[in-house]
Structures are given as C-alpha cells and as structure tokens.
XYZ file of C-alpha atoms in Angstrom:
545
model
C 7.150 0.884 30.366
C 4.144 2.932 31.019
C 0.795 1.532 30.944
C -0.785 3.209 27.746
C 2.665 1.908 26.120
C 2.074 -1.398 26.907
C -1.112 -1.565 26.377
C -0.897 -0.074 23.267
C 1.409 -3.142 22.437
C -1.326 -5.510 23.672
C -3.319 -4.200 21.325
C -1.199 -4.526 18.348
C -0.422 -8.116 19.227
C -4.175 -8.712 19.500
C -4.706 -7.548 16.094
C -2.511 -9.508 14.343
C -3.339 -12.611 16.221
C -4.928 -15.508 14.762
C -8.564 -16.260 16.117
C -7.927 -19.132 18.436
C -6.296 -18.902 22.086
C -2.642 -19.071 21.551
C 0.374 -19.460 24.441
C 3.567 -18.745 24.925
C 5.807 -20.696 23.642
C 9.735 -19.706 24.200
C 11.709 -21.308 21.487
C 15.337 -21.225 19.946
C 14.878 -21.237 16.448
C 18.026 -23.041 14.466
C 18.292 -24.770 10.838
C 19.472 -28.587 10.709
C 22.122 -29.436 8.137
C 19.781 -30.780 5.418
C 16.747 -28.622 6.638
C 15.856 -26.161 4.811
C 13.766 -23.646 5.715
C 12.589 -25.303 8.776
C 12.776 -24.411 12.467
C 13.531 -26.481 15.801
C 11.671 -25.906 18.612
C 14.022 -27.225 21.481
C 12.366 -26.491 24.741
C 8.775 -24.944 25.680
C 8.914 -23.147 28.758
C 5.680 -21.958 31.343
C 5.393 -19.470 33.517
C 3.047 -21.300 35.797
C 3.429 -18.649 38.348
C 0.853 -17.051 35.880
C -2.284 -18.252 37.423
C -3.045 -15.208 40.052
C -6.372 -14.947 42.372
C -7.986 -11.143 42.809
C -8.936 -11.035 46.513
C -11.772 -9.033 45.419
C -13.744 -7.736 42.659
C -12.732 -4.870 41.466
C -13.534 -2.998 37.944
C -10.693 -3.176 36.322
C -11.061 -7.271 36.354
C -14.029 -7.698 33.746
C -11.510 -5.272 31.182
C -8.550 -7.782 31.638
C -9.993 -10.750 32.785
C -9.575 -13.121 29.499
C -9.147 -17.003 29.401
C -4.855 -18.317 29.694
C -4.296 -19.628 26.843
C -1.815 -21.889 28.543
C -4.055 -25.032 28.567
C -5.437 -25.270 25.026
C -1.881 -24.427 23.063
C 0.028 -27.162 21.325
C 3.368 -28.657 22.360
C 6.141 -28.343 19.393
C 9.029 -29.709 21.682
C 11.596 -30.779 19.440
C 9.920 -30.885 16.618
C 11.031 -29.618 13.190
C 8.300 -27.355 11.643
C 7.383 -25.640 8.308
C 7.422 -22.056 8.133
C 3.482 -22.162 8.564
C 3.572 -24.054 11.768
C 6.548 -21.802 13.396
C 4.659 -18.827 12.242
C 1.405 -20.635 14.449
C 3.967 -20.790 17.567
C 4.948 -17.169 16.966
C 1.334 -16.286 17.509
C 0.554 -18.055 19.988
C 3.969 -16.392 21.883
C 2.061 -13.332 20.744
C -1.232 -14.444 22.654
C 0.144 -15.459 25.666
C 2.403 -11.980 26.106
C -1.129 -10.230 25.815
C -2.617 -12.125 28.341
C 0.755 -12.003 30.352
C 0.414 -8.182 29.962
C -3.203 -7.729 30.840
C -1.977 -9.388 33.999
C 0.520 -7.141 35.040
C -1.315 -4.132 34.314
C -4.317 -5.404 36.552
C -1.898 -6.326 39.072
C -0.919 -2.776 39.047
C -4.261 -1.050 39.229
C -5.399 -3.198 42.354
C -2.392 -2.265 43.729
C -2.937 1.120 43.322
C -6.677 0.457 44.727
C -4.949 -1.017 48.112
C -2.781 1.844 48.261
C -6.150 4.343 48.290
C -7.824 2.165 50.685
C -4.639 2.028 53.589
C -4.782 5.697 52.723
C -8.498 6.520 53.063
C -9.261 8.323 55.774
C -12.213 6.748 57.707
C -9.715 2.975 57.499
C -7.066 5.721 59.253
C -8.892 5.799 61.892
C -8.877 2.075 63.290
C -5.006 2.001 62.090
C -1.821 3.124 63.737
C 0.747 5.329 61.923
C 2.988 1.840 62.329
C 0.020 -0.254 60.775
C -0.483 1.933 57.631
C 3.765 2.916 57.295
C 4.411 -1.193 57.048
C 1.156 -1.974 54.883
C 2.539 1.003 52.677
C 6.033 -0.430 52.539
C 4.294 -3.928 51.554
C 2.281 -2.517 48.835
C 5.392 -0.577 47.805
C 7.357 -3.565 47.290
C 4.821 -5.419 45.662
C 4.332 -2.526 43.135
C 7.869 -2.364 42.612
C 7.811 -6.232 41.664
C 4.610 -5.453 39.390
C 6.519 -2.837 37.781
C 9.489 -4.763 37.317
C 7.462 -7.586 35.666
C 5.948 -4.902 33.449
C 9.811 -4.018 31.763
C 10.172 -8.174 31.559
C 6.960 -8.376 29.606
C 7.961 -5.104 27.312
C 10.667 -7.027 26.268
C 9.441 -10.239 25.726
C 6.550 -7.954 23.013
C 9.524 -6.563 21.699
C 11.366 -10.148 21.360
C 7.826 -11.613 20.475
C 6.850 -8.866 17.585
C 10.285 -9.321 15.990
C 10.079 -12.871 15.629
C 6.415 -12.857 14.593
C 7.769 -10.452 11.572
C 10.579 -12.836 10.815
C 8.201 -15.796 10.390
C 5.538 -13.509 8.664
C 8.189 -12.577 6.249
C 9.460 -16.273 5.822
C 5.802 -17.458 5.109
C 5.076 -14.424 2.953
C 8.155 -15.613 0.701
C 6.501 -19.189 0.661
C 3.487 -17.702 -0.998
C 5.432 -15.513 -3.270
C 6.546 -18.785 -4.625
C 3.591 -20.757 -4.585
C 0.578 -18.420 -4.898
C 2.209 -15.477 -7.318
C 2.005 -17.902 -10.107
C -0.517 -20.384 -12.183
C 0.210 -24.031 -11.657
C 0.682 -25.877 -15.117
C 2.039 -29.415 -15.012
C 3.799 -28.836 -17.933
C 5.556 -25.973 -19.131
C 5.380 -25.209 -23.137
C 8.469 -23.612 -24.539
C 8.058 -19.846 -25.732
C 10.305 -17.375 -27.515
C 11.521 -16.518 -24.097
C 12.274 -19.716 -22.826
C 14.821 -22.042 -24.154
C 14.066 -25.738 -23.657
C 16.637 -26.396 -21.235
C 15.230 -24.403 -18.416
C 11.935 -26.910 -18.874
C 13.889 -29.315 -16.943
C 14.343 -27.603 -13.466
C 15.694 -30.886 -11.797
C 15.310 -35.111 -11.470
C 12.465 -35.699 -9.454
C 11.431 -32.086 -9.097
C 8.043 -30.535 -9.973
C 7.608 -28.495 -12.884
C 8.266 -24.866 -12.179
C 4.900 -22.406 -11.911
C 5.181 -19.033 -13.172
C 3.283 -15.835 -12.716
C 2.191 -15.225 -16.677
C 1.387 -12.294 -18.363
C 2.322 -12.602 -22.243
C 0.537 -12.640 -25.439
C -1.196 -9.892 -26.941
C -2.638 -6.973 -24.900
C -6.646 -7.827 -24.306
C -8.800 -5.117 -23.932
C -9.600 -4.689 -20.375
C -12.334 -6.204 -18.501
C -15.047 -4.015 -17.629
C -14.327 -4.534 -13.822
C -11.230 -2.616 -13.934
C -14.042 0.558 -15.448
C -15.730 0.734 -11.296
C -13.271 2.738 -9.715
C -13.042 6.817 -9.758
C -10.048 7.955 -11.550
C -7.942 10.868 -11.211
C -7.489 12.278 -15.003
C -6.492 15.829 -14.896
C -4.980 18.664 -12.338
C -7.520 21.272 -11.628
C -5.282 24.019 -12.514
C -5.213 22.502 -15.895
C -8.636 23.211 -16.343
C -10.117 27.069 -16.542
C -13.893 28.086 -17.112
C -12.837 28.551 -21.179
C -10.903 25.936 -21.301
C -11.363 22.281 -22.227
C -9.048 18.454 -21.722
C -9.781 15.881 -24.490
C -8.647 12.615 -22.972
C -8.732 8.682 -23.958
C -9.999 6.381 -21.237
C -10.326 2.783 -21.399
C -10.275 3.127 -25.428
C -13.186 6.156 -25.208
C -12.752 9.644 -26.286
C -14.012 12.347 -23.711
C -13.750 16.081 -23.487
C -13.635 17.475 -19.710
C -14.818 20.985 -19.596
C -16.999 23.507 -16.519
C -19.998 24.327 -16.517
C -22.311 27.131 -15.508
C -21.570 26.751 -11.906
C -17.768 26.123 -12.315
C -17.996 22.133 -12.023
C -16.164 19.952 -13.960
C -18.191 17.909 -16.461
C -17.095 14.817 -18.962
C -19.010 13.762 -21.759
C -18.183 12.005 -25.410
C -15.792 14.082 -27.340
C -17.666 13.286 -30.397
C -20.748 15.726 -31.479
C -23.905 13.838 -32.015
C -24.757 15.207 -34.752
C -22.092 14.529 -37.271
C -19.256 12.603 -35.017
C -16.991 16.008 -35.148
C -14.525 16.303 -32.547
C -16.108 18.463 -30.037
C -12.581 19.344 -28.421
C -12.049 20.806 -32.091
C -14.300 23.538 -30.371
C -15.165 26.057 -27.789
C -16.745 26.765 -24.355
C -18.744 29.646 -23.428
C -21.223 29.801 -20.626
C -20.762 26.582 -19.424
C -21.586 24.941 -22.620
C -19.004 22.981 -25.228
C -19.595 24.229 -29.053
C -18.876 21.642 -31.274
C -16.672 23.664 -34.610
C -18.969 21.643 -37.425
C -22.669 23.009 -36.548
C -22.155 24.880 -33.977
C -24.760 22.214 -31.493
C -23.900 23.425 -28.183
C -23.771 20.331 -25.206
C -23.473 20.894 -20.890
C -21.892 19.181 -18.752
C -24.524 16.113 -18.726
C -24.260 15.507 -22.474
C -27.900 17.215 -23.087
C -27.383 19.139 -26.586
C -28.937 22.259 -25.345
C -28.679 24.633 -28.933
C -28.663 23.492 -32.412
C -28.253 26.715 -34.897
C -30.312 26.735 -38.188
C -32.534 23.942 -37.266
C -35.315 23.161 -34.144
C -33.935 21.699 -31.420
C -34.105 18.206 -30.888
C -33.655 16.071 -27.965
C -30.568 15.446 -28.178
C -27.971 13.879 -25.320
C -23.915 13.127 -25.549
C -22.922 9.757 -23.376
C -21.346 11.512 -19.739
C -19.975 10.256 -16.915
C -20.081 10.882 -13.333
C -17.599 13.162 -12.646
C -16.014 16.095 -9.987
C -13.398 17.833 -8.343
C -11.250 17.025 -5.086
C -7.712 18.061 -3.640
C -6.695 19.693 -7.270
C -7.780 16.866 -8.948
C -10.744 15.773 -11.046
C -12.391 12.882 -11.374
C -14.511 10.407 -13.517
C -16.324 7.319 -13.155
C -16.113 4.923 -16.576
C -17.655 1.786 -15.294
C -21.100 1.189 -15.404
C -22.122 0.075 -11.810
C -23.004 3.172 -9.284
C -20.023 5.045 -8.774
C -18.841 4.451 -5.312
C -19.617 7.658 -2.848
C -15.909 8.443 -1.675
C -12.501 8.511 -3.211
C -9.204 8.464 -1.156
C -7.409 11.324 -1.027
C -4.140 11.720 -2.646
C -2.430 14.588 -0.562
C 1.060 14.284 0.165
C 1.483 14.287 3.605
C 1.395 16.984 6.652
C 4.969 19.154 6.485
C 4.758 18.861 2.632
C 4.688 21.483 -0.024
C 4.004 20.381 -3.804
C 6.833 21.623 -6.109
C 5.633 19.516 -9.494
C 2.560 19.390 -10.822
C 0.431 20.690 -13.861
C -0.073 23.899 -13.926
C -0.899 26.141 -16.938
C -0.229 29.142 -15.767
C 3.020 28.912 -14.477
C 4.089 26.135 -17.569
C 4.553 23.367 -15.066
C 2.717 20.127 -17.195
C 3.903 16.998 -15.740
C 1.441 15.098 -17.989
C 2.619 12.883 -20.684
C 0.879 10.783 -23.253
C 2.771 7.199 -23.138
C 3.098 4.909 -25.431
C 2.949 1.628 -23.374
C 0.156 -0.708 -21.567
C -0.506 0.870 -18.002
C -0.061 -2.139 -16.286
C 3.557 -2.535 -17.767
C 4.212 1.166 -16.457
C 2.572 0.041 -12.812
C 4.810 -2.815 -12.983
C 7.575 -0.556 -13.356
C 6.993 1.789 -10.856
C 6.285 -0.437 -8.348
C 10.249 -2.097 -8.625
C 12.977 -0.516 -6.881
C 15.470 -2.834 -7.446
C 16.220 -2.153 -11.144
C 17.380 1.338 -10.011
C 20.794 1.287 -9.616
C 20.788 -0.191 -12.816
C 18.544 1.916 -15.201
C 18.671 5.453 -13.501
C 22.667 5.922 -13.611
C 22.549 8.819 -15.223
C 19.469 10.415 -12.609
C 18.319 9.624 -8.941
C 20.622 6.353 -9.034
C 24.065 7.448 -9.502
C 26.364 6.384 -7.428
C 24.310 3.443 -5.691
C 26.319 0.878 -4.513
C 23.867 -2.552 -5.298
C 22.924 -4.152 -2.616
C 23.256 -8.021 -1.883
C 20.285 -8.324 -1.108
C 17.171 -6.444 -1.838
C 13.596 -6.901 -0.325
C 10.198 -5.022 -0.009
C 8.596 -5.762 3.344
C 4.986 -5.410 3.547
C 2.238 -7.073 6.144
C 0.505 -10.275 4.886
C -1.453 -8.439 2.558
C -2.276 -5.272 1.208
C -0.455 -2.843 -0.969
C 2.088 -0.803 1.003
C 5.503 -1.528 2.511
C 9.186 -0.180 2.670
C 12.097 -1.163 0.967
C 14.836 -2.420 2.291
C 17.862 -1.179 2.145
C 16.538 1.862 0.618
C 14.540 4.525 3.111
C 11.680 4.870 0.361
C 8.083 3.722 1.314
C 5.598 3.108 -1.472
C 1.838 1.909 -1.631
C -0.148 0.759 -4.895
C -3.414 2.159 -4.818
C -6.299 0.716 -6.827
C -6.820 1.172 -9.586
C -4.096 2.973 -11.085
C -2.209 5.038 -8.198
C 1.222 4.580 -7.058
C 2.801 7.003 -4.097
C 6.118 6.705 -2.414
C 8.070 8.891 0.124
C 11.865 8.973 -0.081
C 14.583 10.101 2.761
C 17.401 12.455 1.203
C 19.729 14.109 1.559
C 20.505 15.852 -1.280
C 19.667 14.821 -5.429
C 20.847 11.542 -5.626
C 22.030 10.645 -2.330
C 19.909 8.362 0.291
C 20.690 8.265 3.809
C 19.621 6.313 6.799
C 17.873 2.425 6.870
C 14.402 4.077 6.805
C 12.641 7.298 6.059
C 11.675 8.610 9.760
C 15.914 8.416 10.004
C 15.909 10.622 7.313
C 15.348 14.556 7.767
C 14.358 15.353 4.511
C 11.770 13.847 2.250
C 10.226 13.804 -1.258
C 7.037 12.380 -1.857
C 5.828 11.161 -5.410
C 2.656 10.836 -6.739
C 2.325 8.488 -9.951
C -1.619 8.207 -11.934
C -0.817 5.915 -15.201
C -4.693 5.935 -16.582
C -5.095 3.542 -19.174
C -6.020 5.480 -22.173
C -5.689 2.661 -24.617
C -4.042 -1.165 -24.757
C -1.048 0.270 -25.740
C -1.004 3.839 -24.103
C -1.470 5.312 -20.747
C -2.105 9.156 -19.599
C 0.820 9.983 -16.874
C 0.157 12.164 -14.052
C 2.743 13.008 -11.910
C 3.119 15.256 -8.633
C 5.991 15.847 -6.810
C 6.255 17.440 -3.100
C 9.297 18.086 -0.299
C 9.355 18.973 3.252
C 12.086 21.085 2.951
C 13.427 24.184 0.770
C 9.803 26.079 0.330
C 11.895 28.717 -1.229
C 12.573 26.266 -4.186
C 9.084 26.508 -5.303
C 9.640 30.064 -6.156
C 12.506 29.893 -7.890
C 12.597 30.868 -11.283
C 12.443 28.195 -14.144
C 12.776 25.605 -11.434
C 9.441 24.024 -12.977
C 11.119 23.326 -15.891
C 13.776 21.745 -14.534
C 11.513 19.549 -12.448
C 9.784 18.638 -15.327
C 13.421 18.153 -17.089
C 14.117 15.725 -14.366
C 10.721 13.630 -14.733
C 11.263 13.219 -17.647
C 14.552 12.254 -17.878
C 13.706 9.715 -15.220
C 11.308 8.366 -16.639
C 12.977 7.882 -20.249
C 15.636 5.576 -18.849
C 12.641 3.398 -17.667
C 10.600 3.839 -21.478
C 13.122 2.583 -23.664
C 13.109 -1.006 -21.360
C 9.493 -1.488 -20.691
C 8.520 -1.008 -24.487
C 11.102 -3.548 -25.163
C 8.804 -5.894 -22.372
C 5.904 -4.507 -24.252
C 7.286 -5.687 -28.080
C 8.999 -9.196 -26.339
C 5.142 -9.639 -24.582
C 3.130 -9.058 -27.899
C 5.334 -11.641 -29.292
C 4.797 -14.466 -26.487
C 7.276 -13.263 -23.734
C 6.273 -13.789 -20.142
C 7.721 -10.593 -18.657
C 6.925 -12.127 -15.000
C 8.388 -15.598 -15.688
C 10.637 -16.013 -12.717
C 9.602 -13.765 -9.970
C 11.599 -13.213 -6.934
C 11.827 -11.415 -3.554
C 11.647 -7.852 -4.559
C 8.964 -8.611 -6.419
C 6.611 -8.868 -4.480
C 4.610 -5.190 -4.825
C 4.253 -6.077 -8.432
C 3.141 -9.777 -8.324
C 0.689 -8.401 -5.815
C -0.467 -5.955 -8.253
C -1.094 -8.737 -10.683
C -3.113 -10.720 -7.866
C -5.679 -8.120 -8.080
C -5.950 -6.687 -11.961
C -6.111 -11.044 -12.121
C -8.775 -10.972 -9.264
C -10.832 -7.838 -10.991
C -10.649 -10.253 -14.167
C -12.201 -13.063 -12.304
C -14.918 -11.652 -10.454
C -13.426 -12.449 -7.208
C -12.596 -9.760 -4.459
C -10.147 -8.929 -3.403
C-alpha cells in the first residue's frame, strides 16, 4: 500500500471518528441464543509493541506525532453490548488503526532519512564501502519490515471500515425505529387501523409511528426560503411568457429588456385580469384588459388612456442557471447560491423541455408534492408497480435496503445499482447502471458501463397539486439524441412511468384526507423517505436541520 493510499485511509477514518481518543479493540462479534441484536466481545487484544522511540527529531514527527489512544479506551471483554456501544468499539478500532498507521508511515520516512544520511557524501568519507554496504542492508531490512507492517495495517482499515459500516448500519436501523416516528403512549384507532393491531404484545410498549394523515395543511412559510427550480430555459423565449402556481400564488415568468428572467403576480393591478391572458414586447408584460404594461420588478411602467400612476405588481427574486430558472417565494433574504443540478461529467441530456424541438417533460399533477417526493424516493415498490415499464422482469429481492451515512440525504440501493439523493427542498436525482431498457446489471453503478441519470423537481403549486419537472441524461448512445421523434417517445416513457405510480399515490392522497397514516409502519427501505419527513417536520418546527 502506498503512502498517499494509506494515508488517504487515515484520513477517512479520522473523519468519521467520534471526538474522544479511541483504541483498538480486536473483537469477534457473535449473537447469543436469546440475544438479539447484541454483540460479544470475547477477547481485546494490544499491540504493545506499539510504543516506538524516534532517535531524533526529525520533521516528519510533529505531522504524526498524536497521543495512543491505548491507555484511555475502555475494556468490553466479554461483555454483551447494544448496537450503540459495539458501534463505540468500532470507532475506537478505527482510532487506533490511524494512529497505528501514522506510525508506520513515520517509521518509513525516518527510514528513508537514515538511508540519505549513510549515503551523504561528506558521512562517506569517515565510512568504509563495508560500513555503509551492511548499514544499507540494515536499513533495507528494516524498511522491508516497515513496509510489510504497512500491508498488515491496510488490511486491518479495510477489516476496520467494514465493520464500522456494519455497526453504523445496525445503529442507523435502531433509529429508524425509534426516532422516524412520534412517541404516543396510546395509539387511537383510525380508518386505517383495525383495533387488533393496538395490541402489539403482553408486556410490550405501545408501537410509535411516523404520522402523516389528516387533511393537507397549507405549508409553513419555512418551506417558502429556498430557491426553486420552476421552468427550463428553453421554455422561455424573449416573447414568450410561463404562468405558474407556487405555494398557492399565481405568477407569470417572462424576460426583460436585457434578456433576464423576471417573476411577478400574474394578476394586473389594476383590475385583477390575468396578466398571462396577455403579451410581452420590449421586455414588458401587457396585461389583455387595459393594456397597463409591468417589467420584470412588478413596477407598472404604462397605463393607456389615463396618467400614470405609481403603480407596482408583488415580484420575486428570481434568475437563470444551468438551463434552469429560478425564484425565491419566502420572505427572508434569498440565500446567495443554489446547487447545481447538472448531470454528471460523460453525460448528455436526452429529456427535457424544450419548445422548439416539442420535448415538454412538464406536467401539472394532481397530488400533494410531498406524497410525489415520498414516492420517488422508494425503490422498493418497483418491481411491483412498474411491470409494464423499467420493472419488467425484476425478480424481488428478499431483502431490500437503502444504505446511506448517518445522516444526510444520499445513498445507494441495494440490490439495485441506482444511487439517489433528496435535495432540499423539492429535488430528487438518481443515477442508474444498465444495460439496456429494463435490464440492471452489476451490485452497484461504477460495475455498470452504462448509465442514466434522472432529474425529478415536484414544486408544490398547491395542497393538492405539484408542477413536475423532469430531465433525463445517458452516457452512452449520443446519436439517440438526434434521432427523429425519439423526444416523444421519451416523453411517452415518462409518462407512462409515472402513471403506474399516479393512480396509487392519489389513492394515499384520498385514504390520507380521510385519516389514513400513509407512513404507519415504516421499515428498512424506508429510510430516504422517513428522512425526508425528518426535515419538511424540522422546517415545520423551527429547528435545523
């Protein structure tokens, strides 16, 4: 293992430490009969060979010199331990390897310094050739030992990282269970849950549950402070103008003078006439009633027949980036960046909206955004909903989980190669390996040679509708996106897709207006979603997230 390899992996176990010294702890981890979800720790092993004195100062010693953590870790010897603890005792195995490896790689370097000094040529001069050939061969061997000690600890990272992951993931599951839901000490029966199922157990707790029922609130004016993607670029020409519904708010998009996009109230001031009923000409929106022309700031700049008054339209910030344009709805200061939503390097956008070539993936929906985020976020109901599109022919899995650090809003599935990421407020992007249409291949997407990569914006227009922007992109088959009619069959596809899902989530949406809980029993591949729900519950609160 070369240096900048290892220490690369010293840094990664660094990161994820936790911030108190931590050692090395070599465990077997089994389950007792009766044990659930525990591990044994049957033997702790040292290395106390670890302890090593520098002859001399040299200045690669303040870089690695750092405290063993050996003294100040805690013994678990043959103890049985919650998933918390073990996951402690994986991180401080984690600690200890960096320290181990700091070691060996400072072992290395003042080797290397002893070789230049038996080598340098005013020491040559006091030294036989027989002196410096057998202080070579000794620093030869002992770099050969260093080296060999430097594979042992690559290993023991590798051994170390995987189990760290395996308790991550066992903990993570443990929260899933106790911190994706609202504790109640009793549960009240609702339409979608029969009495029986009140009674989990003698001696039991009562069950807590994740709830999102009732009727659909109007949303909290937290959710307003982020930019939002509403419309493709392409979509929108100097003499042309997109009416939209945000957050229960008509607003006409439309350039100005200088070609910039502008978003004001698409409702005239004067006598509440659709202005997207109008025109635009030199940079100005004519409203079809009175002809009171407005720019891109709301300020009614002409009003025919009569002396003009001063006169402004409600606006909000908005502008253009990566094809896309954006607005700010909330009333704080709109935030000075956005992330960008490019697919990756290698990839070539086949689907978007585009009015000149006909290619509108943009639909009008007639469900709550946050059921449709909940939706796309869920990989698991595939092989059961899209039979007739991407799905066929899935085998289903036995087991299906989404693994994703301790928090944030990306991950990977697993068994499926598809990565996906939630990202606030309304975003959703995922990258799939294929093969061909409706055939996966490999246990990840880097085995995978070809790719697609999705791009999902579900802006909530109303309480019960939400504006769908969707982009699609491959890294293969360029030639595809000049194929004629292929856009429509793209867009045939999307939609087609995305029908199998409609017809089940406004059945949620009907059962939730009613008193369903449509996230009553969450489980493992749930996780993306109840995560989701974490922070539209968070925004809600006033807490950050």
């Amino acid at each position: 293992m070369t240096a900048v390899a290892l220490a690369a992996a010293s840094a990664s176990s660094s990161a994820i430490a936790v911030p108190f010294p931590l050692r090395r702890l070599p465990s077997t981890f089994a389950t007792r009969k009766g044990v659930k979800g525990r591990i044994k720790i049957f033997a702790v092993l040292r290395e106390d060979e670890g302890e090593r004195l520098v002859e001399k100062k040299s200045p690669w010693t303040t870089l690695f010199e750092v405290g063993h953590p050996k003294p100040r870790g805690p013994l678990y010897k043959g103890k049985f331990l919650d998933v918390n603890e073990a996951l402690e005792v994986a991180r401080f195995d984690i600690q200890y390897l960096d320290w181990r490896a700091r070691q060996d790689l400072l072992t290395i370097m003042l080797l290397h310094e002893k070789v230049v000094d038996v080598l340098n040529p005013p020491a040559r001069e006091y030294k036989s050739i027989g002196t410096v050939k057998k202080e070579l061969a000794g620093l030869q061997e002992e770099l050969a030992q260093a080296h060999k000690q430097v594979h042992i600890s690559e290993a023991q990272v590798a051994t170390a990282l995987d189990k760290l992951a395996y308790m991550e993931q066992l903990v993570n599951d443990r929260l899933l269970q106790d911190w994706s839901t609202i504790s109640s000490e009793e549960t009240l029966p609702t339409p979608s849950t029969p009495t029986q199922s009140l009674h989990t157990g003698k001696g039991k707790p009562p069950r807590k549950s994740l709830r999102v029922s009732g009727p659909i609130k109007s949303y909290h004016p937290s959710l307003k402070n982020y930019w939002y993607p509403i419309a493709f670029s392409a979509d929108l020409k100097d003499d042309t103008m997109i009416p939209i519904e945000c957050f229960e708010e008509p607003w006409v998009i439309f350039r100005g003078k200088n070609g910039n996009p502008g978003c004001v109230q698409d409702t005239c001031a004067h006598r509440a006439c659709p202005l997207h009923l109008g025109t635009v000409s030199n940079g100005r929106i004519q409203c079809p009633y009175h002809g009171w022309e407005y720019s891109t700031d709301g300020k009614c700049e002409k009003m025919p027949s009569t002396r003009l008054l001063d006169v402004r339209l409600k606006s909000v910030p908005c502008f253009e980036q990566e094809g896309l344009i954006w607005i700010w709805p909330g009333n704080e200061p709109p935030a000075i960046s956005v992330p960008s939503l490019l697919p990756p390097s290698g990839f070539i956008v086949h689907a978007e909206s585009n009015v000149a070539e006909k290619r509108q993936i943009v639909m009008e929906l007639p469900v709550e955004h946050g059921l449709l985020i909940d939706n796309l976020l869920d990989l698991a109901h595939a092989p059961f909903t899209h039979t007739s599109t991407f799905a066929k022919g899935w085998a289903v899995p036995s087991i299906v989980k989404f693994l994703t650090p301790a928090s944030g809003f990306q991950g990977y599935w697993d068994p499926y190669p598809i990565e996906m990421e939630f990202r606030p407020p309304c975003m959703v992007l995922s990258t799939i390996g294929i093969s061909k249409p409706g055939k996966l291949e490999g246990k990840s997407t880097r085995q995978c040679s070809t790719h697609l990569h999705q791009l999902h914006v579900c802006i909530p227009s109303s309480r019960k509708k939400t504006r769908l922007l969707y982009r699609m992109s491959l890294d293969f088959a360029p030639i595809l996106k000049h194929v004629p009619f292929m856009d429509h069959l793209w867009r045939h596809f999307a939609e087609k897709v995305l029908n199998e899902d409609l017809r089940l989530v406004l059945g949620q949406q009907e059962r939730m207006i009613n008193g369903a809980n449509v996230w009553n029993w969450p489980v493992i591949y749930d996780k993306l979603g109840v995560r989701y729900r974490f922070w539209r519950d968070s925004l809600e609160r006033g807490a950050e997230q």
